[in-house]
Amino acid sequence: MAQGDRKLGRRDLLLGAAALVGCEPAPLLRGPTRRPRAQTASPASAVPSLAEPQTPEPTVSEPSQTAEAIPCGLAALTSRWPELGALPWRNVLEVATPLVPLPVEELGFAELWLKQDAQSAPGYGGSKPRKLEPLFGSALAQGIEEVCTFGALGSNHVAATAVHAKRLGLTSRAYLLPAPLDEHGRRNLELCQLAGAKLLRVGSQREAEAKARRWLGRRSTAALFPWGGSSAVGDLGCVAAGLELASQFDRAGVPSPDYVFVAGGTLGTAVGLALGLRAAQLPTQLVVMRASNRAPFTQAHFERELRATRGLLTVLAPALVERLT
């Protein structure tokens, strides 16, 4: 059996699930390569307590619909397909993140909305906690006590993993590639240190993965999380995000958007959103803006991961096959 075809196990979280039948997503839009600044943590001068996590204040007014009434996380999936409740899951988000209108007169849009994922989870927000919910769920269901992951120096994913692993009583470590370090990256490193994460610098992706597998060794209570949290398992958190977004537009009585724009690095967020929007049957085009110079940002990688995530969903909920093809 090929390595990518193995069933998910405690030592296989890096690999995800089997790649099954495919979808045909629209081609990716290749955009700027400059890394965007994420809005996921409070300023460096105000370090939040990990015992009492803080959530950034909203930067724009909240919508009229009640965010708490919108299903998020696993509930966004099971509210439509109850059989998906069989998925291992550990809640990190508390409520659906605000969907807020932005002024667009000068841009020529009829409407423009912002999905405020900076407020997705206490302690550390952004899109990364969404992928951590199914990853932590799979790990905890198998008795995992230590998690190891990867990223560039100052990585959002590494910081999110460290902070939320600490909140769940897990230890964490990460292998870090060289990268320019700005204020936001330094802040992420500070949060990792506060969370007690062990950080190890390496020179390449190959070296990182080799050292991580040697470290994993015979540890039966340890697991690897993928780069950026992106895998068939991790991407399920962003499928839920697409359904959450669809519910918010429906609840507000606002027409479905023509486009959804998202940054793409390891592409898990984009894969999950593509499937979530399709599952909700929205006539919406997903536009992926390049946010990484690294190898994963390719059309072929996107399609492989989309097939794998789709396969994992349809094994449990066969009714989704027709919607996702």
Short mmCIF file of C-alpha atoms in Angstrom, two decimals:
data_model
loop_
_atom_site.label_atom_id
_atom_site.label_comp_id
_atom_site.label_asym_id
_atom_site.label_seq_id
_atom_site.Cartn_x
_atom_site.Cartn_y
_atom_site.Cartn_z
CA MET A 1 0.00 0.00 0.00
CA ALA A 2 1.41 3.40 -0.92
CA GLN A 3 2.37 5.72 1.92
CA GLY A 4 -0.31 8.26 1.00
CA ASP A 5 -2.99 5.52 1.07
CA ARG A 6 -2.59 4.46 4.69
CA LYS A 7 -5.48 4.81 7.10
CA LEU A 8 -4.99 7.64 9.58
CA GLY A 9 -3.27 6.59 12.80
CA ARG A 10 -1.54 8.27 15.71
CA ARG A 11 1.75 8.34 13.87
CA ASP A 12 0.23 9.34 10.53
CA LEU A 13 -1.38 12.70 11.17
CA LEU A 14 1.18 14.22 8.83
CA LEU A 15 -0.09 12.13 5.93
CA GLY A 16 -3.83 12.67 6.15
CA ALA A 17 -6.23 10.15 4.60
CA ALA A 18 -6.56 8.29 1.33
CA ALA A 19 -6.82 10.14 -1.98
CA LEU A 20 -10.03 8.86 -3.56
CA VAL A 21 -12.28 10.10 -6.38
CA GLY A 22 -11.69 13.65 -7.56
CA CYS A 23 -13.23 17.03 -8.05
CA GLU A 24 -12.35 19.62 -10.67
CA PRO A 25 -11.73 22.93 -8.86
CA ALA A 26 -11.30 26.14 -10.81
CA PRO A 27 -7.63 26.99 -11.48
CA LEU A 28 -5.86 28.86 -8.73
CA LEU A 29 -5.17 32.54 -9.16
CA ARG A 30 -1.48 33.16 -8.69
CA GLY A 31 -1.03 36.47 -6.97
CA PRO A 32 1.61 38.41 -5.02
CA THR A 33 4.28 36.42 -3.23
CA ARG A 34 4.78 38.86 -0.37
CA ARG A 35 3.72 37.32 2.93
CA PRO A 36 0.68 39.13 4.37
CA ARG A 37 0.62 40.30 7.97
CA ALA A 38 -1.81 38.19 9.95
CA GLN A 39 -4.05 39.64 12.68
CA THR A 40 -3.92 36.82 15.20
CA ALA A 41 -2.37 38.08 18.41
CA SER A 42 -2.32 41.15 20.61
CA PRO A 43 0.66 43.58 20.52
CA ALA A 44 4.00 42.40 21.88
CA SER A 45 3.75 44.85 24.77
CA ALA A 46 0.71 43.03 26.16
CA VAL A 47 1.43 39.32 26.58
CA PRO A 48 -1.81 37.41 27.24
CA SER A 49 -1.98 34.88 30.04
CA LEU A 50 -2.32 31.35 28.71
CA ALA A 51 -4.42 30.53 31.75
CA GLU A 52 -6.87 33.27 30.85
CA PRO A 53 -6.64 33.69 27.03
CA GLN A 54 -7.63 36.95 25.44
CA THR A 55 -9.35 37.57 22.12
CA PRO A 56 -8.54 40.69 20.04
CA GLU A 57 -11.20 43.37 20.00
CA PRO A 58 -13.20 43.72 16.76
CA THR A 59 -11.82 46.26 14.31
CA VAL A 60 -15.15 46.82 12.58
CA SER A 61 -18.75 46.71 13.72
CA GLU A 62 -20.38 43.32 14.18
CA PRO A 63 -23.28 42.22 11.92
CA SER A 64 -26.88 42.26 13.01
CA GLN A 65 -27.21 38.46 13.14
CA THR A 66 -26.32 36.73 16.40
CA ALA A 67 -22.96 34.98 15.92
CA GLU A 68 -23.69 32.46 18.70
CA ALA A 69 -26.69 31.12 16.76
CA ILE A 70 -24.52 30.13 13.77
CA PRO A 71 -23.11 26.58 13.98
CA CYS A 72 -19.31 26.48 13.85
CA GLY A 73 -16.68 23.76 13.93
CA LEU A 74 -18.06 20.23 13.99
CA ALA A 75 -21.58 21.59 14.58
CA ALA A 76 -21.44 23.28 11.15
CA LEU A 77 -20.96 19.83 9.62
CA THR A 78 -23.34 17.81 11.78
CA SER A 79 -26.18 20.35 11.53
CA ARG A 80 -26.44 19.31 7.85
CA TRP A 81 -25.06 15.76 7.91
CA PRO A 82 -25.38 14.21 11.41
CA GLU A 83 -23.34 11.17 10.37
CA LEU A 84 -20.23 13.40 10.32
CA GLY A 85 -20.47 13.40 14.11
CA ALA A 86 -18.30 10.27 13.90
CA LEU A 87 -15.31 12.52 13.13
CA PRO A 88 -12.94 12.92 16.08
CA TRP A 89 -13.00 16.61 17.00
CA ARG A 90 -11.83 18.88 19.82
CA ASN A 91 -13.43 22.31 19.95
CA VAL A 92 -11.01 25.25 19.90
CA LEU A 93 -13.42 27.85 18.49
CA GLU A 94 -16.22 29.00 20.78
CA VAL A 95 -18.59 30.77 18.36
CA ALA A 96 -18.79 31.63 14.67
CA THR A 97 -16.52 34.53 13.82
CA PRO A 98 -18.14 37.86 12.84
CA LEU A 99 -19.03 38.60 9.24
CA VAL A 100 -18.83 42.35 8.81
CA PRO A 101 -19.50 44.74 5.88
CA LEU A 102 -16.70 47.00 4.64
CA PRO A 103 -16.95 50.33 2.78
CA VAL A 104 -16.42 49.66 -0.92
CA GLU A 105 -17.59 52.73 -2.82
CA GLU A 106 -14.13 53.50 -4.16
CA LEU A 107 -13.46 49.87 -5.16
CA GLY A 108 -16.41 49.40 -7.49
CA PHE A 109 -18.00 46.49 -5.60
CA ALA A 110 -21.69 46.34 -4.80
CA GLU A 111 -20.79 44.84 -1.41
CA LEU A 112 -17.68 43.64 0.38
CA TRP A 113 -17.64 41.56 3.57
CA LEU A 114 -14.85 40.54 5.94
CA LYS A 115 -14.88 37.22 7.77
CA GLN A 116 -13.14 38.29 10.98
CA ASP A 117 -11.18 35.14 11.80
CA ALA A 118 -8.76 37.15 13.91
CA GLN A 119 -11.30 36.41 16.64
CA SER A 120 -11.63 32.69 15.94
CA ALA A 121 -10.27 31.34 19.24
CA PRO A 122 -9.20 32.58 22.68
CA GLY A 123 -5.45 32.94 23.07
CA TYR A 124 -4.56 32.74 19.38
CA GLY A 125 -6.96 33.30 16.48
CA GLY A 126 -6.81 33.30 12.70
CA SER A 127 -7.58 30.37 10.41
CA LYS A 128 -5.05 28.00 12.01
CA PRO A 129 -7.24 26.99 14.99
CA ARG A 130 -9.87 25.75 12.54
CA LYS A 131 -7.52 23.09 11.19
CA LEU A 132 -6.34 22.24 14.69
CA GLU A 133 -9.83 21.19 15.82
CA PRO A 134 -9.93 17.92 13.82
CA LEU A 135 -6.18 17.38 14.23
CA PHE A 136 -6.37 17.66 18.02
CA GLY A 137 -9.55 15.58 17.98
CA SER A 138 -7.80 12.75 16.12
CA ALA A 139 -4.78 12.97 18.39
CA LEU A 140 -6.68 13.01 21.68
CA ALA A 141 -8.90 10.14 20.55
CA GLN A 142 -5.72 8.05 20.29
CA GLY A 143 -4.23 9.06 23.63
CA ILE A 144 -1.64 11.44 22.21
CA GLU A 145 0.23 13.54 24.79
CA GLU A 146 2.87 15.22 22.60
CA VAL A 147 2.52 16.88 19.21
CA CYS A 148 5.25 17.92 16.81
CA THR A 149 4.82 20.21 13.83
CA PHE A 150 6.71 22.34 11.30
CA GLY A 151 6.88 25.87 9.96
CA ALA A 152 9.05 28.83 9.11
CA LEU A 153 10.58 30.94 11.86
CA GLY A 154 7.72 32.98 13.33
CA SER A 155 5.06 30.66 11.85
CA ASN A 156 1.40 31.34 12.67
CA HIS A 157 0.65 27.61 12.57
CA VAL A 158 3.45 26.77 14.99
CA ALA A 159 2.31 29.49 17.42
CA ALA A 160 -1.33 28.39 17.22
CA THR A 161 -0.35 24.76 17.79
CA ALA A 162 1.79 25.66 20.81
CA VAL A 163 -0.84 27.88 22.44
CA HIS A 164 -3.78 25.53 21.95
CA ALA A 165 -1.78 22.40 22.79
CA LYS A 166 -0.97 24.08 26.11
CA ARG A 167 -4.65 24.83 26.68
CA LEU A 168 -5.48 21.14 26.06
CA GLY A 169 -2.76 19.85 28.37
CA LEU A 170 -0.44 18.63 25.60
CA THR A 171 3.25 19.33 25.11
CA SER A 172 4.49 20.58 21.74
CA ARG A 173 7.64 20.94 19.68
CA ALA A 174 8.33 22.35 16.23
CA TYR A 175 11.06 22.33 13.60
CA LEU A 176 11.56 25.79 12.11
CA LEU A 177 12.95 26.78 8.71
CA PRO A 178 14.93 30.03 8.24
CA ALA A 179 12.75 33.06 7.44
CA PRO A 180 12.89 36.86 7.85
CA LEU A 181 11.58 37.76 11.28
CA ASP A 182 9.36 40.82 11.72
CA GLU A 183 7.51 42.06 14.81
CA HIS A 184 4.66 39.64 14.24
CA GLY A 185 7.05 36.69 13.90
CA ARG A 186 8.89 37.67 17.07
CA ARG A 187 5.56 37.85 18.84
CA ASN A 188 4.75 34.32 17.67
CA LEU A 189 8.08 33.05 19.02
CA GLU A 190 7.33 34.73 22.34
CA LEU A 191 3.96 32.99 22.52
CA CYS A 192 5.60 29.64 21.74
CA GLN A 193 8.02 30.16 24.60
CA LEU A 194 5.20 31.10 26.98
CA ALA A 195 3.41 27.91 25.97
CA GLY A 196 6.51 25.85 26.73
CA ALA A 197 7.01 24.64 23.15
CA LYS A 198 10.40 23.21 22.21
CA LEU A 199 11.64 24.97 19.07
CA LEU A 200 14.41 23.53 16.90
CA ARG A 201 15.90 25.29 13.89
CA VAL A 202 16.67 23.31 10.73
CA GLY A 203 17.98 24.15 7.29
CA SER A 204 15.42 22.49 5.02
CA GLN A 205 12.04 20.81 4.85
CA ARG A 206 13.69 17.44 4.26
CA GLU A 207 15.88 17.85 7.34
CA ALA A 208 12.87 18.90 9.43
CA GLU A 209 10.83 15.84 8.46
CA ALA A 210 13.75 13.43 8.92
CA LYS A 211 14.50 14.75 12.41
CA ALA A 212 10.84 14.73 13.35
CA ARG A 213 10.45 11.08 12.35
CA ARG A 214 13.60 10.12 14.26
CA TRP A 215 12.21 11.94 17.30
CA LEU A 216 8.87 10.16 16.88
CA GLY A 217 10.65 6.82 16.97
CA ARG A 218 8.77 4.40 19.16
CA ARG A 219 6.83 7.05 21.07
CA SER A 220 3.29 5.70 21.24
CA THR A 221 1.83 8.90 22.70
CA ALA A 222 3.26 11.32 20.14
CA ALA A 223 2.08 12.49 16.72
CA LEU A 224 3.15 14.73 13.86
CA PHE A 225 0.92 17.56 12.68
CA PRO A 226 1.39 18.62 9.03
CA TRP A 227 2.93 21.80 7.67
CA GLY A 228 0.37 24.58 8.15
CA GLY A 229 -2.08 22.05 9.60
CA SER A 230 -3.01 21.12 6.01
CA SER A 231 -4.07 17.53 5.37
CA ALA A 232 -7.28 15.67 4.63
CA VAL A 233 -7.94 15.70 8.39
CA GLY A 234 -6.95 19.30 9.13
CA ASP A 235 -8.78 20.67 6.10
CA LEU A 236 -12.10 19.49 7.56
CA GLY A 237 -11.96 22.49 9.89
CA CYS A 238 -12.08 24.77 6.87
CA VAL A 239 -14.89 22.78 5.25
CA ALA A 240 -16.81 23.70 8.40
CA ALA A 241 -15.75 27.33 7.89
CA GLY A 242 -17.29 27.35 4.42
CA LEU A 243 -20.57 26.04 5.81
CA GLU A 244 -20.42 28.57 8.64
CA LEU A 245 -19.99 31.36 6.10
CA ALA A 246 -22.93 30.11 4.03
CA SER A 247 -25.13 30.04 7.13
CA GLN A 248 -24.19 33.62 7.99
CA PHE A 249 -25.16 34.95 4.58
CA ASP A 250 -28.39 32.97 4.70
CA ARG A 251 -29.24 34.19 8.22
CA ALA A 252 -28.55 37.80 7.28
CA GLY A 253 -30.73 37.54 4.16
CA VAL A 254 -27.78 38.63 2.03
CA PRO A 255 -27.26 37.14 -1.47
CA SER A 256 -24.44 34.62 -1.75
CA PRO A 257 -21.12 36.27 -2.69
CA ASP A 258 -19.81 36.07 -6.24
CA TYR A 259 -16.24 35.61 -4.97
CA VAL A 260 -14.47 34.54 -1.80
CA PHE A 261 -10.82 35.63 -1.58
CA VAL A 262 -8.38 33.72 0.61
CA ALA A 263 -4.60 33.61 1.05
CA GLY A 264 -2.94 30.33 0.07
CA GLY A 265 0.25 28.88 1.59
CA THR A 266 -0.02 25.16 2.28
CA LEU A 267 -3.50 25.38 0.68
CA GLY A 268 -5.49 23.57 3.38
CA THR A 269 -7.69 26.59 4.07
CA ALA A 270 -8.42 26.97 0.35
CA VAL A 271 -9.17 23.26 -0.08
CA GLY A 272 -11.54 23.23 2.88
CA LEU A 273 -13.34 26.39 1.80
CA ALA A 274 -13.73 25.09 -1.76
CA LEU A 275 -15.44 21.96 -0.45
CA GLY A 276 -17.50 23.80 2.15
CA LEU A 277 -18.84 26.29 -0.36
CA ARG A 278 -19.63 23.48 -2.76
CA ALA A 279 -21.33 21.43 -0.05
CA ALA A 280 -23.49 24.48 0.77
CA GLN A 281 -24.30 24.74 -2.95
CA LEU A 282 -23.24 28.37 -3.17
CA PRO A 283 -22.66 29.77 -6.69
CA THR A 284 -19.42 31.31 -5.43
CA GLN A 285 -15.96 31.33 -7.01
CA LEU A 286 -13.03 30.85 -4.66
CA VAL A 287 -10.01 33.02 -5.52
CA VAL A 288 -6.76 31.91 -3.91
CA MET A 289 -4.07 34.58 -3.55
CA ARG A 290 -0.53 33.28 -3.28
CA ALA A 291 1.01 33.91 0.16
CA SER A 292 4.03 31.60 -0.05
CA ASN A 293 7.02 31.01 -2.30
CA ARG A 294 7.29 27.39 -1.24
CA ALA A 295 6.51 24.30 -3.27
CA PRO A 296 3.02 23.37 -1.99
CA PHE A 297 1.36 26.25 -3.86
CA THR A 298 0.60 24.39 -7.07
CA GLN A 299 -2.61 23.42 -8.85
CA ALA A 300 -1.65 19.73 -8.70
CA HIS A 301 -1.12 19.85 -4.93
CA PHE A 302 -4.45 21.64 -4.47
CA GLU A 303 -6.30 18.99 -6.47
CA ARG A 304 -4.61 16.07 -4.66
CA GLU A 305 -5.49 17.47 -1.27
CA LEU A 306 -9.01 18.31 -2.38
CA ARG A 307 -9.54 14.70 -3.51
CA ALA A 308 -8.23 13.34 -0.21
CA THR A 309 -10.41 15.62 1.91
CA ARG A 310 -13.44 14.96 -0.24
CA GLY A 311 -12.85 11.22 0.10
CA LEU A 312 -12.69 11.43 3.89
CA LEU A 313 -16.00 13.33 3.98
CA THR A 314 -17.88 11.08 1.57
CA VAL A 315 -16.85 7.86 3.31
CA LEU A 316 -18.89 9.01 6.31
CA ALA A 317 -21.57 10.97 4.42
CA PRO A 318 -22.18 9.35 1.01
CA ALA A 319 -24.94 11.90 0.33
CA LEU A 320 -22.17 14.45 -0.19
CA VAL A 321 -20.78 12.64 -3.23
CA GLU A 322 -23.22 14.29 -5.62
CA ARG A 323 -22.69 17.76 -4.16
CA LEU A 324 -18.91 17.56 -4.25
CA THR A 325 -18.45 16.21 -7.79
#
